[in-house]
């Protein structure tokens, strides 16, 4: 089986026959789509509607070898889990300002250097949520009040020991794991060229 | 700032004051939770309720250097995106059987060797969804009919070139990216010890 190196095939997206709002809560809105695919097959799909606000996740490094993780209550699991700081972009806010604000609210630090790392989707079959992952460094102490019900616990881990994190049972969020690997790749490649630290 | 190597703090989970079903569609169910945190703060959180069925995602390798990706219509984005084969575990099905069935349905291959790699969560603050990622190898051609509206396009990529995949604009699902990095780590560490291929 040969590796694929040809350009992606041109695919015809299905035709939207009908769209209905089927359920709504404070936080979530669900719509159903009646779709006709190029081959004539018809299906009804449901998806969560986004609010159109961006989201941001931070790989924040207090020094060249470590990253900040937060321990917070995750209502979906009814457990405290370990993950990267993240949050929604406020209306009118740019992504860098949002990233710095979340870092101040959740970790008690600001960053003099923030740069985009990657944009990740959550479950593209069922929602259009995307999150912009930012690499933050040159940190300084500064705390802003957030809307958290209780202070988050901030912990510091070696970015080279992702395997150690994965061996824990409280660190499992796919996007956070992807973000750490991508940050580590970037740091390693830039260490070689000497351009990061 | 020293790295954290102490055991995780013992945290008291919030008390559930009330739980209500607030919205329901064919696919999704939403509930709200009134919670009182240990410090007395009260909040209402919403979360998606899972159906309690497991899910499985596959890193399937036709040879020691390549991995199979599928190109499918993602309704959340109204776009064709590139991701790993995955699906729900059927009632009564074990995880290995489910993984092999999904591989046959989505890629036209079965696997003589399937082993667990990692369990990933999606968005633990808002849902309890988890997916078991499996590493599949020693593939053979076998196709099962699935419920896809149109055949998925199967493409083969070098597992060493995750950076090349990330540079594309159609490969962005956090869980799939995490799964590829974790598979690559495992393969590299086992190449060293000679235990995988």
Tab-separated table of C-alpha atoms in Angstrom:
chain	number	residue	atom	x	y	z
A	1	UNK	CA	0.000	0.000	0.000
A	2	UNK	CA	1.667	3.204	-1.157
A	3	UNK	CA	1.529	6.389	0.870
A	4	UNK	CA	-0.877	8.960	-0.474
A	5	UNK	CA	0.849	12.038	-1.779
A	6	UNK	CA	-1.715	13.211	-4.312
A	7	UNK	CA	-3.854	16.311	-3.673
A	8	UNK	CA	-7.111	15.649	-1.823
A	9	UNK	CA	-9.982	14.528	-4.030
A	10	UNK	CA	-12.614	17.094	-4.923
A	11	UNK	CA	-15.718	16.038	-3.028
A	12	UNK	CA	-19.212	17.355	-3.467
A	13	UNK	CA	-20.718	18.276	-0.126
A	14	UNK	CA	-24.268	17.050	0.501
A	15	UNK	CA	-27.199	19.325	-0.301
A	16	UNK	CA	-29.044	20.734	2.703
A	17	UNK	CA	-32.733	19.849	2.285
A	18	UNK	CA	-33.969	21.170	5.627
A	19	UNK	CA	-32.644	22.495	8.907
A	20	UNK	CA	-34.589	22.583	12.171
A	21	UNK	CA	-33.855	23.756	15.716
A	22	UNK	CA	-34.767	20.709	17.765
A	23	UNK	CA	-33.667	21.464	21.325
A	24	UNK	CA	-32.283	24.341	23.322
A	25	UNK	CA	-30.944	24.850	26.833
A	26	UNK	CA	-29.097	27.664	28.565
A	27	UNK	CA	-25.751	26.502	27.175
A	28	UNK	CA	-26.493	24.202	24.244
A	29	UNK	CA	-28.533	24.445	21.049
A	30	UNK	CA	-29.171	21.416	18.860
A	31	UNK	CA	-30.215	21.477	15.223
A	32	UNK	CA	-31.063	18.706	12.813
A	33	UNK	CA	-30.033	18.708	9.161
A	34	UNK	CA	-31.721	16.732	6.385
A	35	UNK	CA	-28.946	16.066	3.879
A	36	UNK	CA	-28.834	14.528	0.408
A	37	UNK	CA	-25.414	13.146	-0.470
A	38	UNK	CA	-23.943	13.267	-3.996
A	39	UNK	CA	-24.897	9.607	-4.534
A	40	UNK	CA	-28.540	10.323	-3.681
A	41	UNK	CA	-28.462	8.859	-0.166
A	42	UNK	CA	-30.414	10.922	2.355
A	43	UNK	CA	-29.697	11.184	6.071
A	44	UNK	CA	-30.776	13.299	9.002
A	45	UNK	CA	-27.840	14.433	11.152
A	46	UNK	CA	-27.950	16.297	14.449
A	47	UNK	CA	-25.310	18.726	15.586
A	48	UNK	CA	-24.652	21.176	18.393
A	49	UNK	CA	-24.805	24.772	17.221
A	50	UNK	CA	-21.897	26.927	18.272
A	51	UNK	CA	-22.348	30.390	19.715
A	52	UNK	CA	-19.820	31.756	17.254
A	53	UNK	CA	-17.440	32.791	20.029
A	54	UNK	CA	-13.864	31.598	19.751
A	55	UNK	CA	-12.076	29.637	22.429
A	56	UNK	CA	-8.473	29.566	23.517
A	57	UNK	CA	-6.243	26.980	25.249
A	58	UNK	CA	-2.810	27.722	26.695
A	59	UNK	CA	0.472	25.878	26.848
A	60	UNK	CA	2.021	28.266	29.392
A	61	UNK	CA	5.674	27.731	30.236
A	62	UNK	CA	7.172	29.205	33.413
A	63	UNK	CA	10.611	28.089	32.194
A	64	UNK	CA	11.947	26.277	29.108
A	65	UNK	CA	11.227	22.811	30.528
A	66	UNK	CA	7.880	23.078	32.299
A	67	UNK	CA	4.233	23.696	31.596
A	68	UNK	CA	1.340	24.794	33.829
A	69	UNK	CA	-1.643	22.486	34.229
A	70	UNK	CA	-4.815	23.237	36.149
A	71	UNK	CA	-6.792	20.890	38.326
A	72	UNK	CA	-10.488	21.735	38.167
A	73	UNK	CA	-13.849	20.150	38.737
A	74	UNK	CA	-15.141	18.611	35.504
A	75	UNK	CA	-18.931	18.372	35.712
A	76	UNK	CA	-19.153	15.881	32.818
A	77	UNK	CA	-17.173	13.341	34.825
A	78	UNK	CA	-18.028	14.562	38.360
A	79	UNK	CA	-14.292	14.425	39.026
A	80	UNK	CA	-11.347	16.755	39.420
A	81	UNK	CA	-9.231	16.456	36.285
A	82	UNK	CA	-5.926	17.856	35.117
A	83	UNK	CA	-5.914	19.880	31.902
A	84	UNK	CA	-4.558	23.004	30.230
A	85	UNK	CA	-5.996	26.433	31.070
A	86	UNK	CA	-8.652	27.463	28.551
A	87	UNK	CA	-11.764	29.532	28.056
A	88	UNK	CA	-14.021	31.447	25.715
A	89	UNK	CA	-13.017	34.634	23.953
A	90	UNK	CA	-15.148	37.495	25.273
A	91	UNK	CA	-17.143	39.593	22.776
A	92	UNK	CA	-14.873	42.208	21.204
A	93	UNK	CA	-11.726	40.638	22.659
A	94	UNK	CA	-8.803	39.600	20.430
A	95	UNK	CA	-7.356	36.138	20.822
A	96	UNK	CA	-4.097	37.240	22.466
A	97	UNK	CA	-5.935	39.331	25.057
A	98	UNK	CA	-8.308	36.432	25.737
A	99	UNK	CA	-5.381	34.038	26.180
A	100	UNK	CA	-3.628	36.372	28.599
A	101	UNK	CA	-6.837	37.012	30.564
A	102	UNK	CA	-7.557	33.292	30.943
A	103	UNK	CA	-3.988	32.703	32.081
A	104	UNK	CA	-4.331	35.449	34.711
A	105	UNK	CA	-7.734	34.151	35.878
A	106	UNK	CA	-6.909	30.467	35.959
A	107	UNK	CA	-3.192	30.406	36.810
A	108	UNK	CA	-2.313	33.794	38.316
A	109	UNK	CA	0.183	34.663	35.563
A	110	UNK	CA	0.374	36.952	32.578
A	111	UNK	CA	2.657	36.279	29.605
A	112	UNK	CA	4.885	38.724	27.764
A	113	UNK	CA	5.043	36.348	24.822
A	114	UNK	CA	2.012	34.576	23.344
A	115	UNK	CA	1.990	32.982	19.924
A	116	UNK	CA	-0.441	30.700	18.078
A	117	UNK	CA	0.441	27.016	18.001
A	118	UNK	CA	-2.460	25.158	16.353
A	119	UNK	CA	-6.236	25.233	15.986
A	120	UNK	CA	-7.997	22.071	17.163
A	121	UNK	CA	-11.530	20.844	16.602
A	122	UNK	CA	-13.458	18.861	19.191
A	123	UNK	CA	-15.822	16.525	17.324
A	124	UNK	CA	-16.309	17.888	13.797
A	125	UNK	CA	-19.029	15.356	12.958
A	126	UNK	CA	-21.262	16.712	15.720
A	127	UNK	CA	-20.275	20.312	16.399
A	128	UNK	CA	-18.316	23.183	14.904
A	129	UNK	CA	-16.347	23.983	18.036
A	130	UNK	CA	-12.712	24.994	17.474
A	131	UNK	CA	-10.111	26.091	19.988
A	132	UNK	CA	-6.979	28.107	19.274
A	133	UNK	CA	-3.988	26.767	21.191
A	134	UNK	CA	-1.405	29.388	22.165
A	135	UNK	CA	2.138	28.980	23.462
A	136	UNK	CA	2.775	31.452	26.306
A	137	UNK	CA	6.173	32.231	27.818
A	138	UNK	CA	8.049	34.968	29.683
A	139	UNK	CA	5.445	34.805	32.471
A	140	UNK	CA	4.910	37.314	35.278
A	141	UNK	CA	2.704	37.065	38.352
A	142	UNK	CA	-0.679	38.667	37.922
A	143	UNK	CA	-4.064	37.405	39.058
A	144	UNK	CA	-7.463	38.413	37.699
A	145	UNK	CA	-10.753	37.324	39.226
A	146	UNK	CA	-12.549	34.821	36.990
A	147	UNK	CA	-15.962	33.223	37.317
A	148	UNK	CA	-14.675	29.981	38.811
A	149	UNK	CA	-16.655	28.772	41.849
A	150	UNK	CA	-13.409	27.902	43.637
A	151	UNK	CA	-9.735	28.689	42.948
A	152	UNK	CA	-8.125	26.298	40.482
A	153	UNK	CA	-5.089	24.375	41.619
A	154	UNK	CA	-2.118	25.132	39.363
A	155	UNK	CA	0.538	22.443	38.987
A	156	UNK	CA	3.820	22.410	37.092
A	157	UNK	CA	4.956	19.458	34.971
A	158	UNK	CA	7.958	18.670	32.785
A	159	UNK	CA	6.909	18.998	29.141
A	160	UNK	CA	9.324	16.197	28.251
A	161	UNK	CA	7.388	13.737	30.397
A	162	UNK	CA	4.089	13.519	28.540
A	163	UNK	CA	4.235	9.744	29.026
A	164	UNK	CA	4.227	10.261	32.774
A	165	UNK	CA	1.146	12.460	32.493
A	166	UNK	CA	-0.627	9.904	30.305
A	167	UNK	CA	0.020	7.200	32.887
A	168	UNK	CA	-2.126	9.144	35.398
A	169	UNK	CA	-5.866	8.545	35.517
A	170	UNK	CA	-6.780	12.244	35.802
A	171	UNK	CA	-5.161	13.549	32.599
A	172	UNK	CA	-7.090	12.367	29.539
A	173	UNK	CA	-8.495	15.300	27.542
A	174	UNK	CA	-7.611	14.726	23.868
A	175	UNK	CA	-7.115	18.381	22.973
A	176	UNK	CA	-4.789	19.043	25.911
A	177	UNK	CA	-2.704	15.977	25.046
A	178	UNK	CA	-2.482	17.036	21.388
A	179	UNK	CA	-1.502	20.573	22.437
A	180	UNK	CA	1.323	19.344	24.683
A	181	UNK	CA	2.779	17.086	21.978
A	182	UNK	CA	2.603	19.879	19.409
A	183	UNK	CA	4.265	22.347	21.790
A	184	UNK	CA	7.001	19.835	22.544
A	185	UNK	CA	7.634	19.270	18.817
A	186	UNK	CA	7.898	22.995	18.244
A	187	UNK	CA	10.255	23.509	21.176
A	188	UNK	CA	12.478	20.619	20.092
A	189	UNK	CA	12.690	21.826	16.499
A	190	UNK	CA	13.404	25.382	17.597
A	191	UNK	CA	15.999	24.274	20.148
A	192	UNK	CA	17.845	22.768	17.196
A	193	UNK	CA	17.736	26.067	15.340
A	194	UNK	CA	18.149	28.102	18.557
A	195	UNK	CA	15.231	30.405	17.788
A	196	UNK	CA	12.909	29.887	20.770
A	197	UNK	CA	14.646	30.275	24.150
B	1	UNK	CA	8.985	27.323	40.207
B	2	UNK	CA	9.655	23.683	41.058
B	3	UNK	CA	8.034	20.812	39.204
B	4	UNK	CA	5.216	19.157	41.085
B	5	UNK	CA	6.010	15.620	42.110
B	6	UNK	CA	3.790	15.304	45.157
B	7	UNK	CA	0.629	13.165	45.087
B	8	UNK	CA	-2.499	14.981	43.872
B	9	UNK	CA	-4.304	16.939	46.579
B	10	UNK	CA	-7.411	15.383	48.060
B	11	UNK	CA	-10.289	17.505	46.797
B	12	UNK	CA	-13.860	17.444	47.967
B	13	UNK	CA	-16.233	17.206	45.041
B	14	UNK	CA	-19.199	19.567	45.092
B	15	UNK	CA	-22.500	18.387	46.530
B	16	UNK	CA	-25.285	17.797	44.013
B	17	UNK	CA	-28.284	19.851	45.139
B	18	UNK	CA	-30.544	19.144	42.158
B	19	UNK	CA	-30.429	17.573	38.729
B	20	UNK	CA	-32.896	18.255	35.915
B	21	UNK	CA	-33.323	17.032	32.347
B	22	UNK	CA	-33.533	20.281	30.416
B	23	UNK	CA	-33.489	19.321	26.717
B	24	UNK	CA	-33.591	16.201	24.603
B	25	UNK	CA	-33.227	15.402	20.911
B	26	UNK	CA	-32.804	12.197	18.939
B	27	UNK	CA	-29.068	12.124	19.594
B	28	UNK	CA	-28.389	14.422	22.533
B	29	UNK	CA	-29.708	14.775	26.085
B	30	UNK	CA	-28.842	17.745	28.251
B	31	UNK	CA	-29.090	17.930	32.018
B	32	UNK	CA	-28.446	20.725	34.459
B	33	UNK	CA	-26.793	20.253	37.820
B	34	UNK	CA	-27.113	22.582	40.808
B	35	UNK	CA	-23.851	22.186	42.689
B	36	UNK	CA	-22.525	23.486	45.999
B	37	UNK	CA	-18.744	23.586	46.135
B	38	UNK	CA	-16.732	22.864	49.290
B	39	UNK	CA	-16.259	26.611	49.883
B	40	UNK	CA	-20.030	27.172	49.813
B	41	UNK	CA	-20.161	28.671	46.289
B	42	UNK	CA	-23.169	27.472	44.290
B	43	UNK	CA	-23.317	27.116	40.512
B	44	UNK	CA	-25.626	25.584	37.924
B	45	UNK	CA	-23.723	23.595	35.287
B	46	UNK	CA	-25.112	21.995	32.148
B	47	UNK	CA	-23.726	18.866	30.591
B	48	UNK	CA	-24.509	16.437	27.795
B	49	UNK	CA	-25.628	13.060	29.107
B	50	UNK	CA	-23.897	10.082	27.551
B	51	UNK	CA	-25.763	7.029	26.346
B	52	UNK	CA	-23.379	4.829	28.307
B	53	UNK	CA	-22.096	3.110	25.147
B	54	UNK	CA	-18.362	3.040	24.670
B	55	UNK	CA	-16.576	4.380	21.624
B	56	UNK	CA	-13.450	3.266	19.844
B	57	UNK	CA	-10.872	5.011	17.622
B	58	UNK	CA	-8.255	3.203	15.543
B	59	UNK	CA	-4.643	3.855	14.664
B	60	UNK	CA	-4.525	1.169	11.955
B	61	UNK	CA	-1.150	0.462	10.363
B	62	UNK	CA	-0.918	-1.315	7.007
B	63	UNK	CA	2.880	-1.453	7.472
B	64	UNK	CA	5.329	-0.298	10.159
B	65	UNK	CA	5.546	3.256	8.795
B	66	UNK	CA	2.016	4.185	7.727
B	67	UNK	CA	-1.397	4.804	9.176
B	68	UNK	CA	-4.889	4.812	7.619
B	69	UNK	CA	-6.924	8.004	7.737
B	70	UNK	CA	-10.485	8.430	6.516
B	71	UNK	CA	-11.946	11.373	4.701
B	72	UNK	CA	-15.591	11.818	5.627
B	73	UNK	CA	-18.288	14.462	5.672
B	74	UNK	CA	-18.305	16.246	9.044
B	75	UNK	CA	-21.747	17.748	9.587
B	76	UNK	CA	-20.550	20.055	12.375
B	77	UNK	CA	-18.270	21.849	9.931
B	78	UNK	CA	-20.175	21.126	6.692
B	79	UNK	CA	-16.822	20.010	5.272
B	80	UNK	CA	-14.971	16.840	4.384
B	81	UNK	CA	-12.298	16.311	7.022
B	82	UNK	CA	-9.495	13.839	7.559
B	83	UNK	CA	-9.511	11.805	10.771
B	84	UNK	CA	-8.987	8.356	12.254
B	85	UNK	CA	-11.633	5.638	11.839
B	86	UNK	CA	-13.916	5.460	14.880
B	87	UNK	CA	-17.381	4.581	16.051
B	88	UNK	CA	-19.636	3.442	18.865
B	89	UNK	CA	-19.429	0.054	20.504
B	90	UNK	CA	-22.619	-1.881	19.747
B	91	UNK	CA	-24.660	-3.267	22.655
B	92	UNK	CA	-23.125	-6.536	23.847
B	93	UNK	CA	-19.998	-6.078	21.740
B	94	UNK	CA	-16.523	-6.167	23.310
B	95	UNK	CA	-14.078	-3.381	22.509
B	96	UNK	CA	-11.777	-5.471	20.272
B	97	UNK	CA	-14.715	-6.721	18.175
B	98	UNK	CA	-16.052	-3.186	17.879
B	99	UNK	CA	-12.655	-1.892	16.771
B	100	UNK	CA	-12.301	-4.600	14.131
B	101	UNK	CA	-15.867	-4.051	12.876
B	102	UNK	CA	-15.358	-0.293	12.536
B	103	UNK	CA	-12.101	-0.906	10.666
B	104	UNK	CA	-13.864	-3.277	8.266
B	105	UNK	CA	-16.790	-0.884	7.755
B	106	UNK	CA	-14.813	2.319	7.382
B	107	UNK	CA	-11.542	1.156	5.798
B	108	UNK	CA	-12.164	-2.284	4.262
B	109	UNK	CA	-9.613	-4.019	6.502
B	110	UNK	CA	-9.605	-6.341	9.452
B	111	UNK	CA	-6.681	-6.591	11.895
B	112	UNK	CA	-5.088	-9.689	13.341
B	113	UNK	CA	-3.545	-7.614	16.090
B	114	UNK	CA	-5.440	-4.983	18.097
B	115	UNK	CA	-4.246	-3.585	21.405
B	116	UNK	CA	-5.344	-0.690	23.618
B	117	UNK	CA	-3.283	2.484	23.390
B	118	UNK	CA	-5.010	5.148	25.500
B	119	UNK	CA	-8.424	6.329	26.624
B	120	UNK	CA	-9.222	9.947	25.706
B	121	UNK	CA	-11.954	12.260	26.902
B	122	UNK	CA	-13.579	14.868	24.691
B	123	UNK	CA	-14.601	17.799	26.923
B	124	UNK	CA	-14.805	16.549	30.513
B	125	UNK	CA	-16.280	19.818	31.796
B	126	UNK	CA	-19.355	19.398	29.580
B	127	UNK	CA	-19.810	15.697	28.838
B	128	UNK	CA	-18.653	12.278	30.022
B	129	UNK	CA	-17.744	10.973	26.578
B	130	UNK	CA	-14.605	8.792	26.439
B	131	UNK	CA	-13.087	6.966	23.493
B	132	UNK	CA	-10.745	3.988	23.654
B	133	UNK	CA	-7.916	4.322	21.133
B	134	UNK	CA	-6.617	1.011	19.760
B	135	UNK	CA	-3.480	0.246	17.762
B	136	UNK	CA	-4.280	-2.192	14.924
B	137	UNK	CA	-1.728	-4.012	12.784
B	138	UNK	CA	-1.290	-7.162	10.684
B	139	UNK	CA	-4.185	-6.041	8.474
B	140	UNK	CA	-6.101	-8.113	5.914
B	141	UNK	CA	-8.655	-7.031	3.341
B	142	UNK	CA	-12.236	-7.426	4.493
B	143	UNK	CA	-15.140	-5.057	4.013
B	144	UNK	CA	-18.333	-4.904	6.062
B	145	UNK	CA	-21.294	-2.711	5.179
B	146	UNK	CA	-21.672	0.147	7.628
B	147	UNK	CA	-24.334	2.824	7.933
B	148	UNK	CA	-22.357	5.497	6.099
B	149	UNK	CA	-24.386	7.399	3.485
B	150	UNK	CA	-21.462	7.195	1.054
B	151	UNK	CA	-18.216	5.196	1.031
B	152	UNK	CA	-15.435	6.801	3.044
B	153	UNK	CA	-12.210	7.637	1.263
B	154	UNK	CA	-9.293	5.854	2.889
B	155	UNK	CA	-5.863	7.472	2.636
B	156	UNK	CA	-2.459	6.344	3.836
B	157	UNK	CA	-0.008	8.661	5.592
B	158	UNK	CA	3.470	8.321	7.086
B	159	UNK	CA	3.129	8.244	10.884
B	160	UNK	CA	6.467	10.035	11.163
B	161	UNK	CA	5.080	13.080	9.356
B	162	UNK	CA	2.479	14.323	11.838
B	163	UNK	CA	3.798	17.845	11.209
B	164	UNK	CA	2.861	17.496	7.538
B	165	UNK	CA	-0.651	16.456	8.531
B	166	UNK	CA	-0.988	19.379	10.934
B	167	UNK	CA	0.001	21.793	8.183
B	168	UNK	CA	-3.131	20.771	6.215
B	169	UNK	CA	-6.401	22.584	6.812
B	170	UNK	CA	-8.534	19.418	6.857
B	171	UNK	CA	-6.839	17.558	9.726
B	172	UNK	CA	-7.602	19.197	13.066
B	173	UNK	CA	-9.488	16.828	15.389
B	174	UNK	CA	-7.757	16.956	18.791
B	175	UNK	CA	-8.341	13.315	19.709
B	176	UNK	CA	-7.004	12.014	16.384
B	177	UNK	CA	-3.886	14.171	16.720
B	178	UNK	CA	-3.308	12.974	20.292
B	179	UNK	CA	-3.808	9.347	19.182
B	180	UNK	CA	-1.236	9.633	16.383
B	181	UNK	CA	1.400	11.174	18.656
B	182	UNK	CA	0.821	8.516	21.323
B	183	UNK	CA	1.032	5.724	18.728
B	184	UNK	CA	4.252	7.194	17.343
B	185	UNK	CA	5.767	7.377	20.851
B	186	UNK	CA	4.872	3.762	21.496
B	187	UNK	CA	6.277	2.593	18.175
B	188	UNK	CA	9.509	4.526	18.683
B	189	UNK	CA	10.013	3.196	22.195
B	190	UNK	CA	9.277	-0.371	21.089
B	191	UNK	CA	11.520	-0.088	18.033
B	192	UNK	CA	14.297	0.603	20.501
B	193	UNK	CA	13.470	-2.532	22.426
B	194	UNK	CA	12.532	-4.463	19.277
B	195	UNK	CA	9.241	-5.688	20.686
B	196	UNK	CA	6.662	-4.352	18.221
B	197	UNK	CA	7.436	-5.219	14.583
